[in-house]
mmCIF file of C-alpha atoms in Angstrom:
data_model
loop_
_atom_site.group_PDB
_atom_site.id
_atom_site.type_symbol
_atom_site.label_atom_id
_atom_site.label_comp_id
_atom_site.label_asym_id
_atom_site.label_seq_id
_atom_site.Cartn_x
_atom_site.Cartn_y
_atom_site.Cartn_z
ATOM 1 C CA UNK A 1 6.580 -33.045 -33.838
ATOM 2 C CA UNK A 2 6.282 -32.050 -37.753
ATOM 3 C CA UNK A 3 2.812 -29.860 -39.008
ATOM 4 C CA UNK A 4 1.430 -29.467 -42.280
ATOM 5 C CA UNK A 5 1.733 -26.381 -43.872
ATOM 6 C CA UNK A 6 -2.458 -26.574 -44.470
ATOM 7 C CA UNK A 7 -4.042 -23.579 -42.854
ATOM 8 C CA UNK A 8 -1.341 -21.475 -43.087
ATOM 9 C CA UNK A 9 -2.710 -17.426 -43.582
ATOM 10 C CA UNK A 10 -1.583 -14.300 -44.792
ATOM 11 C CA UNK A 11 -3.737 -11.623 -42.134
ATOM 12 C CA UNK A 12 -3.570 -7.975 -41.994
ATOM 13 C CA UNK A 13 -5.545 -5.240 -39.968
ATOM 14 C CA UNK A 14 -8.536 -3.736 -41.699
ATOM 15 C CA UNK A 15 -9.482 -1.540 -38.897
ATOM 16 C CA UNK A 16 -8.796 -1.203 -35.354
ATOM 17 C CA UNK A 17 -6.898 -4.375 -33.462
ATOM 18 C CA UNK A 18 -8.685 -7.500 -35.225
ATOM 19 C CA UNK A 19 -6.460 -9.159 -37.507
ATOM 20 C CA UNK A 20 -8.701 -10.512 -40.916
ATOM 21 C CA UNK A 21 -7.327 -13.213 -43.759
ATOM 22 C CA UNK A 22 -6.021 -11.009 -46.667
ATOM 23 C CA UNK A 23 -6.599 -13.587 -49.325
ATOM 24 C CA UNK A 24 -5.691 -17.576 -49.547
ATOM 25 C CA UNK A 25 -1.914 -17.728 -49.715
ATOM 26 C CA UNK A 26 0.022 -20.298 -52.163
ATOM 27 C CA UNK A 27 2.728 -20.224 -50.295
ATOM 28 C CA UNK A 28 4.633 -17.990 -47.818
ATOM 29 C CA UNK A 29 8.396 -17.210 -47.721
ATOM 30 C CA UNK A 30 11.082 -17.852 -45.049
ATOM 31 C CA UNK A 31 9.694 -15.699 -42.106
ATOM 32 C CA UNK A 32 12.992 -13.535 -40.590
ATOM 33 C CA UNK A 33 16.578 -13.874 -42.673
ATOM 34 C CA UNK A 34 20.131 -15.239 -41.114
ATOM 35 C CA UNK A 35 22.265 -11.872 -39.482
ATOM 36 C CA UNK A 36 25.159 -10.627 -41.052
ATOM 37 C CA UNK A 37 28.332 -11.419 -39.914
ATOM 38 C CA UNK A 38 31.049 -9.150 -38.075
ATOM 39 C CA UNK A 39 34.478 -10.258 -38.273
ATOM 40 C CA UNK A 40 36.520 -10.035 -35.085
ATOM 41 C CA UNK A 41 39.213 -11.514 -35.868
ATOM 42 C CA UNK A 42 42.747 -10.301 -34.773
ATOM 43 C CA UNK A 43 46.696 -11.026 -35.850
ATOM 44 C CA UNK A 44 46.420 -13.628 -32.740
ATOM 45 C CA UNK A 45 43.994 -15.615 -34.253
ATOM 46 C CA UNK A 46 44.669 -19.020 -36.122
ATOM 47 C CA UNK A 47 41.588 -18.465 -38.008
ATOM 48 C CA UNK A 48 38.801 -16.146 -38.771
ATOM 49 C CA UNK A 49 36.199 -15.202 -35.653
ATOM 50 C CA UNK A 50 32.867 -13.548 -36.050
ATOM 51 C CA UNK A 51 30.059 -12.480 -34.191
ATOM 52 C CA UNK A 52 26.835 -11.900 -35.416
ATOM 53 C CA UNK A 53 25.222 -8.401 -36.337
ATOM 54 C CA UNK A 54 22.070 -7.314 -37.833
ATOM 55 C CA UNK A 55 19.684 -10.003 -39.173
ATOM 56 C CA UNK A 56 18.833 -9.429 -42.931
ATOM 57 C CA UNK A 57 15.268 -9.224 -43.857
ATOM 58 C CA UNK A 58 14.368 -9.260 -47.790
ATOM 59 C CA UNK A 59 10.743 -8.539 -49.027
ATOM 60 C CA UNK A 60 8.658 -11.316 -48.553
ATOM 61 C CA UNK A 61 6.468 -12.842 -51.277
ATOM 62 C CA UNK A 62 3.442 -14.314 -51.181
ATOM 63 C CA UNK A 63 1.928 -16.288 -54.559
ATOM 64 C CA UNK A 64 -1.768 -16.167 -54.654
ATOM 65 C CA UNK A 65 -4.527 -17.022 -57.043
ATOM 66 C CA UNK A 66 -5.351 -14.145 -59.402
ATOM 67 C CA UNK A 67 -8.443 -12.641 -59.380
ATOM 68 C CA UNK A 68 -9.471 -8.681 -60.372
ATOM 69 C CA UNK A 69 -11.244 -7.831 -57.511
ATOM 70 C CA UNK A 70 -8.581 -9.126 -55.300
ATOM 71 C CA UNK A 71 -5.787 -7.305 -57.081
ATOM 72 C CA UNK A 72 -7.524 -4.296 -56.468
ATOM 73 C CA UNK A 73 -8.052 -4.773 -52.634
ATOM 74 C CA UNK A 74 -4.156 -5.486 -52.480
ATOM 75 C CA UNK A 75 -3.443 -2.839 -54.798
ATOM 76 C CA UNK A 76 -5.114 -0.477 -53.240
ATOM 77 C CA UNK A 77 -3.422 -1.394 -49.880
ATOM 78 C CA UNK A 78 0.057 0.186 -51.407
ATOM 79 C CA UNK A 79 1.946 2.585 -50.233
ATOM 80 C CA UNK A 80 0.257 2.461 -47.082
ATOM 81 C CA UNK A 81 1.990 0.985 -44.351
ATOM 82 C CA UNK A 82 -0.218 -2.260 -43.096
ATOM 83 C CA UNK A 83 -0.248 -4.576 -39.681
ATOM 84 C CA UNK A 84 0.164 -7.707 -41.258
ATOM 85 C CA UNK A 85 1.012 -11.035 -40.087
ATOM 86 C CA UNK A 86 1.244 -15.105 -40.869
ATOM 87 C CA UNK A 87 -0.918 -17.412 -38.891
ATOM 88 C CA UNK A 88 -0.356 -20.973 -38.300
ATOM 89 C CA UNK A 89 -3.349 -22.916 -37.604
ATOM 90 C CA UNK A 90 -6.942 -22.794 -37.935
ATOM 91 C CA UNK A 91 -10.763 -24.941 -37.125
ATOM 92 C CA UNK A 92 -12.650 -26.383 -39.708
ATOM 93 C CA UNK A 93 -16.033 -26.518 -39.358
ATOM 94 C CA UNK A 94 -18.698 -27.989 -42.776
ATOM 95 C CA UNK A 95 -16.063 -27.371 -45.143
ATOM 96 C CA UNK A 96 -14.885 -24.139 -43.712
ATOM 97 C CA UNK A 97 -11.326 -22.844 -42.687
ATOM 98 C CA UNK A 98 -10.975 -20.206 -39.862
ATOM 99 C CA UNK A 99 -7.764 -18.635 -38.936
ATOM 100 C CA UNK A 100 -7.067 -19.093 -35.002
ATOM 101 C CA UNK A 101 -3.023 -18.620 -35.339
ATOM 102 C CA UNK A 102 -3.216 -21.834 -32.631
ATOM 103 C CA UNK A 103 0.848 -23.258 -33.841
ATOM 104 C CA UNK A 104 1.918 -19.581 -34.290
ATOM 105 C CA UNK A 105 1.733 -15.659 -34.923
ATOM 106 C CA UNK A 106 4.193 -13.768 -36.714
ATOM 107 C CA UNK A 107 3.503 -9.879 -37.045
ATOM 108 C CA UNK A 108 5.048 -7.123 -38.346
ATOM 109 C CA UNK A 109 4.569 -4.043 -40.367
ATOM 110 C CA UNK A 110 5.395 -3.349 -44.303
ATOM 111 C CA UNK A 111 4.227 -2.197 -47.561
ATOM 112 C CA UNK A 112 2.530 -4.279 -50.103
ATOM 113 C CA UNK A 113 2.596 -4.379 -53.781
ATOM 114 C CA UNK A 114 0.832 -6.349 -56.076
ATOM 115 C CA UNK A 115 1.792 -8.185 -59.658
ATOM 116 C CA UNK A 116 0.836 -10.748 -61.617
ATOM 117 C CA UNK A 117 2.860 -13.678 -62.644
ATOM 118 C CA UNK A 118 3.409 -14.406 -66.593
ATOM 119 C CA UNK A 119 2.175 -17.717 -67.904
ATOM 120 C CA UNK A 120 1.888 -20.071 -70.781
ATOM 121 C CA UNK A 121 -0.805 -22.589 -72.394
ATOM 122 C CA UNK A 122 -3.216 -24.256 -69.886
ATOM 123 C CA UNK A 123 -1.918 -22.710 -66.163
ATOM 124 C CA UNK A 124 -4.001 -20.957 -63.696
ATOM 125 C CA UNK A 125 -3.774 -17.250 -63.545
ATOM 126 C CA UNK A 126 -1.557 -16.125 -60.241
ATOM 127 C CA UNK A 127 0.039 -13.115 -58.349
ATOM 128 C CA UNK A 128 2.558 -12.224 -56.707
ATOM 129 C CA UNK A 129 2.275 -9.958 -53.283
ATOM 130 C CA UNK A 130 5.181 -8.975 -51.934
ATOM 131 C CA UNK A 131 5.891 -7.371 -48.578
ATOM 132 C CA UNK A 132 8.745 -5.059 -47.661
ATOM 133 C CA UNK A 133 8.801 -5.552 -43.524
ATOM 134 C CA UNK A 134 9.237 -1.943 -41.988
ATOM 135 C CA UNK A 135 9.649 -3.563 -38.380
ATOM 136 C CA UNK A 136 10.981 -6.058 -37.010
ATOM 137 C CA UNK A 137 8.987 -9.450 -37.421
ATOM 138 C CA UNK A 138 8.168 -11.009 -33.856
ATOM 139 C CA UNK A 139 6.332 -14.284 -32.608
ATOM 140 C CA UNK A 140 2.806 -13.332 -30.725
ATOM 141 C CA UNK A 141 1.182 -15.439 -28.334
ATOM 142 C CA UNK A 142 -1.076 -17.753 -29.657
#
């Protein structure tokens, strides 16, 4: 069964264990990366063998809707390193979205920066956050 990508959230962890929304996300980036591949191959082999090593991991960025007072909660976040995590699914209830993670949790710690995005004539003002993952990123119970 296919879901919509609609209330998808970036959260982190203010304080204590409670996970918050950071800020409505844009978009999110490919959660986890392929591994790299080891080659085993040997002079007995008709053709190249591998086995998978480490899996890659890139920072992942985040395009929001620009706004100065939440560039400087993100900015201010920086070189700190942050729970943070993507939640799939949320309740709606007269007009408003709350984050429940009910399709899926994926946490992890990282370091966030900030930056904003150029633009041209007539575009709405955005930014980019970007993540550097310090762990590894895992699926939570729902």
């Amino acid at each position: 069964m296919a879901t919509s990508s609609y209330k998808s959230f970036l959260m982190y962890k203010k304080s204590g264990a409670t996970y918050e929304k950071l800020v409505d996300i844009k978009d999110y980036p490919d959660i986890g990366g392929s591994p790299e591949t080891l080659e085993t191959t040997t002079l007995s082999d008709g053709m190249q063998t591998y086995i998978n090593g480490i899996q890659s991991s890139e920072a992942m960025e985040f395009t929001i809707n620009y706004d100065s007072t939440t560039y400087d909660t993100i900015d201010a976040l920086a070189d700190t390193e942050t729970d943070f995590a993507i939640w799939f699914g949320g309740t709606e209830s007269a007009g408003v979205v709350t984050p429940t993670g009910s399709e899926g949790k994926f946490e992890f710690k990282g370091f966030i920066s900030i930056r904003v995005s150029g633009k041209g004539v007539n575009e709405v003002r955005e930014a980019v956050i970007s993540i550097a993952p310090s762990t590894v990123i895992n699926k939570s119970a729902s």
